[in-house]
Coordinates of C-alpha atoms and ligand atoms in Angstrom, one line a residue:
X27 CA 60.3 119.3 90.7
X28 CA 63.1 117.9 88.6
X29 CA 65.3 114.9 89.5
X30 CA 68.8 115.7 90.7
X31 CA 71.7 115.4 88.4
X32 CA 73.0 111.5 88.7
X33 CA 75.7 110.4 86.5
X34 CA 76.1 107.5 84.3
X35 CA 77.1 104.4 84.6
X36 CA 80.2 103.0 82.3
X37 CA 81.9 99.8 81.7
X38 CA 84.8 100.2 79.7
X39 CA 86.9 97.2 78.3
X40 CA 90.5 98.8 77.7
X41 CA 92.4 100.9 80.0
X42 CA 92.6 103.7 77.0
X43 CA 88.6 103.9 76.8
X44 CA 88.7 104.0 80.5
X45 CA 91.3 107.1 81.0
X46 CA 89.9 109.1 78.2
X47 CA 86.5 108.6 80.2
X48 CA 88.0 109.8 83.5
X49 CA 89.2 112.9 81.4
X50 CA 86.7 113.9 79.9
X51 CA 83.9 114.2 82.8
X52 CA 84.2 114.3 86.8
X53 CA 84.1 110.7 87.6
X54 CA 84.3 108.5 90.5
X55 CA 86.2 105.3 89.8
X56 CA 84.1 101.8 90.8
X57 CA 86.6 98.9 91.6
X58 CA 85.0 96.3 94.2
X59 CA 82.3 99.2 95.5
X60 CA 82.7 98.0 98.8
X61 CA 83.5 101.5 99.6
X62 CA 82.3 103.6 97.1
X63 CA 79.0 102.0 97.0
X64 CA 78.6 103.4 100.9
X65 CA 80.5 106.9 100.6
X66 CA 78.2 107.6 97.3
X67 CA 75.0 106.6 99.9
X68 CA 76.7 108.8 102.5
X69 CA 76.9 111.7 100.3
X70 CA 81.1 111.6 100.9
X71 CA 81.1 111.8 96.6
X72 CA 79.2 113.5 94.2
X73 CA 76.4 111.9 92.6
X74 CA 76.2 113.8 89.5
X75 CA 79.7 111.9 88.8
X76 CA 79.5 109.3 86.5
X77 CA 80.4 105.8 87.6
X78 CA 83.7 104.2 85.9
X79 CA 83.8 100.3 86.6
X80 CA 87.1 99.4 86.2
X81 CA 86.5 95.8 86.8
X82 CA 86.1 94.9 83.0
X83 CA 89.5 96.0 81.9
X84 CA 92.1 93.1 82.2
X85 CA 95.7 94.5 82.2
X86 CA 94.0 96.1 85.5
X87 CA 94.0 92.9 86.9
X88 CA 96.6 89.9 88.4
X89 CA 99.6 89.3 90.0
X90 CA 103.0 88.6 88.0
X91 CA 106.9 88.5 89.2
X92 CA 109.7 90.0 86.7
X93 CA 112.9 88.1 86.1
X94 CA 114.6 90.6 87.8
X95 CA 112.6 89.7 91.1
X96 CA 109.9 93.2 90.7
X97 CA 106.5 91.6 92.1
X98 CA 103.8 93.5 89.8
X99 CA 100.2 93.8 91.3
X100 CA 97.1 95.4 89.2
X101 CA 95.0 97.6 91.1
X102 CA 91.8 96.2 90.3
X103 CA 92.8 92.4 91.9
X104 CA 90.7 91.1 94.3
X105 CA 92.4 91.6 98.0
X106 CA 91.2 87.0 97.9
X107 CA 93.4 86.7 94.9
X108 CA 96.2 88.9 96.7
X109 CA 95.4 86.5 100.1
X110 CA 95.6 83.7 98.4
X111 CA 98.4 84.0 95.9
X112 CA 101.2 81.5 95.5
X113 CA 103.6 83.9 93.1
X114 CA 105.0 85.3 95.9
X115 CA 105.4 83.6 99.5
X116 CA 103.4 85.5 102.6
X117 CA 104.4 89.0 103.1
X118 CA 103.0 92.0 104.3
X119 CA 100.9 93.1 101.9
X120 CA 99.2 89.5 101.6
X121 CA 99.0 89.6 105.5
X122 CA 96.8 92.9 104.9
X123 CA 94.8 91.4 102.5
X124 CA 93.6 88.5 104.2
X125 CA 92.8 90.6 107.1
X126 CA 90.5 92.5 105.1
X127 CA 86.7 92.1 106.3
X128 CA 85.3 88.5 105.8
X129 CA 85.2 86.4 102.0
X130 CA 82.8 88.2 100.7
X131 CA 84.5 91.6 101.0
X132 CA 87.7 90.6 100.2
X133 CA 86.1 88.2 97.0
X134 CA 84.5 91.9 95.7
X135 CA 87.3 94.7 97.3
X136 CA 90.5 95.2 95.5
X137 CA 94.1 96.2 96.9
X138 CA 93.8 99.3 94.3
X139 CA 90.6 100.2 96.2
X140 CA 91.6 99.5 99.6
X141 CA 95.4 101.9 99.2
X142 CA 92.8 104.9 96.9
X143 CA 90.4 105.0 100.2
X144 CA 93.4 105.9 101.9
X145 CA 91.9 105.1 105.7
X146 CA 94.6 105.3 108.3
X147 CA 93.4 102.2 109.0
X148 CA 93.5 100.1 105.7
X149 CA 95.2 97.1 105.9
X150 CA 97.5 97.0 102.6
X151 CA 99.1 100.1 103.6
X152 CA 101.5 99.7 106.2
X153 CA 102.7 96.6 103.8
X154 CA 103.1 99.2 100.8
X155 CA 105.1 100.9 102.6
X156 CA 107.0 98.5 104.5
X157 CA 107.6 96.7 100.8
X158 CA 108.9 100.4 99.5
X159 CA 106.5 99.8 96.7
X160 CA 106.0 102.3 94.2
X161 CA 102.1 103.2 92.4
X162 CA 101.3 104.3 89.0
X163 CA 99.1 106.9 88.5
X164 CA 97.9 106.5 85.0
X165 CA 96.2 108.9 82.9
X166 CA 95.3 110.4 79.3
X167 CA 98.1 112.9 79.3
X168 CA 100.8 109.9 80.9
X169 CA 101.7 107.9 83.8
X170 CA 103.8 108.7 87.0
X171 CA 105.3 106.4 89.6
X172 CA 104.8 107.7 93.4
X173 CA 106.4 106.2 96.0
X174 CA 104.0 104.3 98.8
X175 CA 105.0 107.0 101.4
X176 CA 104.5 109.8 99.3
X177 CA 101.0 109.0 98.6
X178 CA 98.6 109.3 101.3
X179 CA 98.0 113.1 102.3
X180 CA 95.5 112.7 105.1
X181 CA 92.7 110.7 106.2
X182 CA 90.7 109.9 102.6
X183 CA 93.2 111.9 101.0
X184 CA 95.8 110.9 98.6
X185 CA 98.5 113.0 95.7
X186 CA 96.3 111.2 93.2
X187 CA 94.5 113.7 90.9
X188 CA 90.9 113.3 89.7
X189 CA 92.0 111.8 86.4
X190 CA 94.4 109.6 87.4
X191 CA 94.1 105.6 87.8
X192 CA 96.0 103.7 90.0
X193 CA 97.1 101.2 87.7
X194 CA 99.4 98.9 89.4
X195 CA 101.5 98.6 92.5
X196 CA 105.0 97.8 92.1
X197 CA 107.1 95.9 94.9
X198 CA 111.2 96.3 94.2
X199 CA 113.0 92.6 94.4
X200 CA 114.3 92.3 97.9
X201 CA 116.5 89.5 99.4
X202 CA 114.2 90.4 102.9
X203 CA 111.0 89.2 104.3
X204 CA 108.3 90.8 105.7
X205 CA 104.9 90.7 107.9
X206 CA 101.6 92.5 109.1
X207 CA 99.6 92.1 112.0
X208 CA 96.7 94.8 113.5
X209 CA 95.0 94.5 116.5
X210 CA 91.0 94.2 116.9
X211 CA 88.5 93.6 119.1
X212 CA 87.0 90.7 117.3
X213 CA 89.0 88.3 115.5
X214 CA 86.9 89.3 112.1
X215 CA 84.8 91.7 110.6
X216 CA 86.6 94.9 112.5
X217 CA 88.8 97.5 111.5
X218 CA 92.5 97.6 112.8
X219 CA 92.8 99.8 116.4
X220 CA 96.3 99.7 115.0
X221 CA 98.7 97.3 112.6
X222 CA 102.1 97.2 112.4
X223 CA 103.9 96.1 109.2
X224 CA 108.1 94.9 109.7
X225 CA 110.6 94.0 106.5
X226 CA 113.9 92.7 107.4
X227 CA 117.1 92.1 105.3
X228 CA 119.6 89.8 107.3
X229 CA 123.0 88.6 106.1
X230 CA 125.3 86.5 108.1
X231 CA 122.7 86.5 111.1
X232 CA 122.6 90.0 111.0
X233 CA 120.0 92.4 110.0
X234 CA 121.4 94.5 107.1
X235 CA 118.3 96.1 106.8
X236 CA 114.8 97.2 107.6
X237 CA 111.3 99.1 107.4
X238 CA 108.7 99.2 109.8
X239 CA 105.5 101.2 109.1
X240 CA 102.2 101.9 111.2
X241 CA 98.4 101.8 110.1
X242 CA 96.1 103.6 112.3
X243 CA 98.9 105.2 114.7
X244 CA 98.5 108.8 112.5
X245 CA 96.6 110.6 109.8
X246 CA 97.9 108.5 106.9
X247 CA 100.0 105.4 107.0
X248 CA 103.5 106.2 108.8
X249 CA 107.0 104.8 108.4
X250 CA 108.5 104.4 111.9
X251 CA 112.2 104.9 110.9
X252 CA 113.6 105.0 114.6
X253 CA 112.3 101.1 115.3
X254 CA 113.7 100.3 111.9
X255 CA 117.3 101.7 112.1
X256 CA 117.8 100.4 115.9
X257 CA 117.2 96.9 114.1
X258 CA 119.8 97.5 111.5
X259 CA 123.1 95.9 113.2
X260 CA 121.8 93.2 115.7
X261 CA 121.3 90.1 115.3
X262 CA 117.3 90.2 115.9
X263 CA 118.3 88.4 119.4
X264 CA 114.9 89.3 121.9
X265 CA 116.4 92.5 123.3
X266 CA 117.2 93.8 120.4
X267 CA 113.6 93.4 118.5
X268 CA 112.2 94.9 122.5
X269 CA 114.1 97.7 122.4
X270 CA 113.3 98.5 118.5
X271 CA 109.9 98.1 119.1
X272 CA 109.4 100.4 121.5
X273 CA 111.0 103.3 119.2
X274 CA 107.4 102.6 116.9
X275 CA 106.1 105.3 120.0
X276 CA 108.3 107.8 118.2
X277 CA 106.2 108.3 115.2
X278 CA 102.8 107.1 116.2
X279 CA 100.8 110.0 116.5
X280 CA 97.4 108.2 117.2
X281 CA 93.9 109.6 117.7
X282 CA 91.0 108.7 120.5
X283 CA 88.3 107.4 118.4
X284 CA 85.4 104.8 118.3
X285 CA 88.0 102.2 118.2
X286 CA 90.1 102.5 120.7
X287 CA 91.5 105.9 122.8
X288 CA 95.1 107.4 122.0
X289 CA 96.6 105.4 125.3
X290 CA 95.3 102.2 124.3
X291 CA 97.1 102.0 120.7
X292 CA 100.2 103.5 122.3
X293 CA 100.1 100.5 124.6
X294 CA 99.5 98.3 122.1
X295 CA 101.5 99.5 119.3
X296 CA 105.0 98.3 120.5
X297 CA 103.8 95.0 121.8
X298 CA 102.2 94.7 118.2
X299 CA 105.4 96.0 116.6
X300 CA 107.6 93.3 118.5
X301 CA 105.6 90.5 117.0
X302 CA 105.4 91.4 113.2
X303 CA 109.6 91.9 113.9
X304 CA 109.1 88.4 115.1
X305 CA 107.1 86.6 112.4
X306 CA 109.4 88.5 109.7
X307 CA 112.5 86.9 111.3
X308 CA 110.9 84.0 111.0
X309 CA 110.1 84.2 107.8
X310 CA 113.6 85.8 106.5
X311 CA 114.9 82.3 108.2
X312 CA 112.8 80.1 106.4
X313 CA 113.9 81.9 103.2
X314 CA 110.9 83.9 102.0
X315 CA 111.9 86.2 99.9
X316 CA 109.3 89.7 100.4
Ligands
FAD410 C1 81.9 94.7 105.7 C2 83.2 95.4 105.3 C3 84.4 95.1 106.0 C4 85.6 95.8 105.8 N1 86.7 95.5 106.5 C5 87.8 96.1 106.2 C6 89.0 95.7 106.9 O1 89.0 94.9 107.8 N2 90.2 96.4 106.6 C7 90.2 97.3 105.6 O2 91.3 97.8 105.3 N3 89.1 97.7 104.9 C8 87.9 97.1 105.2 N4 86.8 97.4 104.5 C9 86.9 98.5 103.5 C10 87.0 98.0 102.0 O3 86.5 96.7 101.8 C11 88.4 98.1 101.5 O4 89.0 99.4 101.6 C12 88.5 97.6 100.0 O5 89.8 97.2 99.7 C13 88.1 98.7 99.0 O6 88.3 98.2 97.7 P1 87.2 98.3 96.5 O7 87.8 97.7 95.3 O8 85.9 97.8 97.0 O9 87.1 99.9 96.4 P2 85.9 100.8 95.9 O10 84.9 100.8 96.9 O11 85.5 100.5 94.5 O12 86.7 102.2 95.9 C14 87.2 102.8 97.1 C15 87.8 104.2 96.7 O13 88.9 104.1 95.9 C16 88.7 104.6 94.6 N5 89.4 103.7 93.7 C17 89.2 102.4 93.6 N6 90.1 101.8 92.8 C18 90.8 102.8 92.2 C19 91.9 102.9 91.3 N7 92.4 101.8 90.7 N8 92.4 104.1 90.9 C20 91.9 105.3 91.5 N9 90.9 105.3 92.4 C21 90.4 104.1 92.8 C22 87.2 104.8 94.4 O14 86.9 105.8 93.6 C23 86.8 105.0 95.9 O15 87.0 106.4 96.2 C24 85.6 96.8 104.7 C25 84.4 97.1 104.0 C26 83.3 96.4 104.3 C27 82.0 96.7 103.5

């Protein structure tokens, strides 16, 4: 009996080797593994794909900020990198990437990784989207910017074609500040029953503008737009942030699962939603700048 088709192995060291590779033969790309490692033993991808580690190419990698305020993040950093960065101050896509399983995961997983899995439940994402952060798709024939909420199609699915890279997630400058928090059973090591991610603009004491997104309330990450425009005017005083949180129910479209039934997260989601409003004020008044 002969043995089934498995594909290679490849390291490359420049981002051009790399794209020409994922042109040229169906590939899966290998960041951290702590995904693809278990869908490839699952049978969720092809093993007669070759394997492109993307871990040896450097521009792939690190976190830099612009003069003109753009926060620049390659997809192939390490979500412990992202945790622990001091380039930018706490935000909500750091908040998501300290959540992120325990060390070890987040020492081996990378943001890139963790948005191209595209789970509803991912931490990053609501933060992407609540940052209005753009992603480059890179590949042989050229590069493309897609904005955060135009990405994710569905659960595992994403606009990203088979020979396209994420190469880098870009975060606009913003005079706001922003947070994450999910809910879980345990305080570690569980996947988010549902997060909530909240960016606030204030001026003169007043909110000037906003973004709130979901992560496991729908199919794919979800802006809630109703929550964020009833914050837009107020002074963030308690009533106001109650009220606005409660609009998160408009767009949350969640499932009964393992993790928790469809009630449960709509219970949760606004008192959830109240609290990253909270710790973004809070942050917007200290100054952070996110
Ligand atoms: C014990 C454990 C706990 C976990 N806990 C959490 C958790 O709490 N929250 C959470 O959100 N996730 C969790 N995860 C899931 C996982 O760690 C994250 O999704 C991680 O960020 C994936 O990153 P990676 O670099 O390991 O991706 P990989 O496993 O290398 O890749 C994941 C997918 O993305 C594709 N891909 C990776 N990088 C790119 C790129 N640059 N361009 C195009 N495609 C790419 C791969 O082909 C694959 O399909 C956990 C996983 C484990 C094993």
């Amino acid at each position: 009996m002969s043995e089934p088709d498995v594909g290679s192995y490849r390291r490359p060291d420049n981002l051009s080797e790399l794209l020409t590779l994922l042109d040229r033969r169906p590939a899966s790309v290998l960041a951290g593994g702590t995904d693809l490692v278990v869908m490839r033993a699952e049978g969720m991808v092809d093993r007669a794909h070759d394997i492109v580690d993307i871990k040896g190419v450097p521009e792939l990698r690190g976190i830099s900020l612009g003069a003109d305020g753009t926060l620049t993040i390659g997809a192939a950093t390490s979500l412990r990198e992202l945790a622990r960065t001091t380039v930018v101050p706490p935000n909500a896509i750091t908040d998501g990437a300290a959540l992120v399983g325990g060390w070890q995961t987040r020492a081996r997983g990378t943001i890139g990784g963790n948005i191209c899995r595209a789970s509803p439940a991912g931490d990053t994402l609501p933060g992407v989207l609540a940052a209005d952060a753009q992603l480059e798709l890179a590949s042989a024939t050229g590069t493309r910017l897609v904005p955060g909420h135009d990405f994710f199609t569905g659960p595992g699915r994403t606009v990203r074609a088979p020979d396209e890279l994420l190469t880098r997630i870009i975060v606009p400058a913003s005079p706001g500040a922003s947070a994450y928090l999910r809910f879980t059973y345990r305080l570690a090591m569980d996947l988010a029953v549902v997060g909530v991610a909240a960016h606030l603009e204030i001026e003169n004491g007043r909110c000037v503008a906003a973004r709130v997104a979901l992560g496991a309330a729908a199919a794919t990450p979800v802006p809630a737009p109703d929550a964020a425009d009833a914050l837009v005017g107020t002074r963030l005083d308690a009533s106001s942030i109650e009220a606005a949180a409660q609009l998160v129910l408009n767009t949350a479209t969640p499932i009964d699962d393992g993790r928790g039934s469809r009630a449960h997260r709509r219970t949760v989601l606004p008192v959830l939603a109240k609290r990253a409003i909270g710790i973004a004020f809070e942050r917007a008044r200290e100054g952070h700048r996110r």
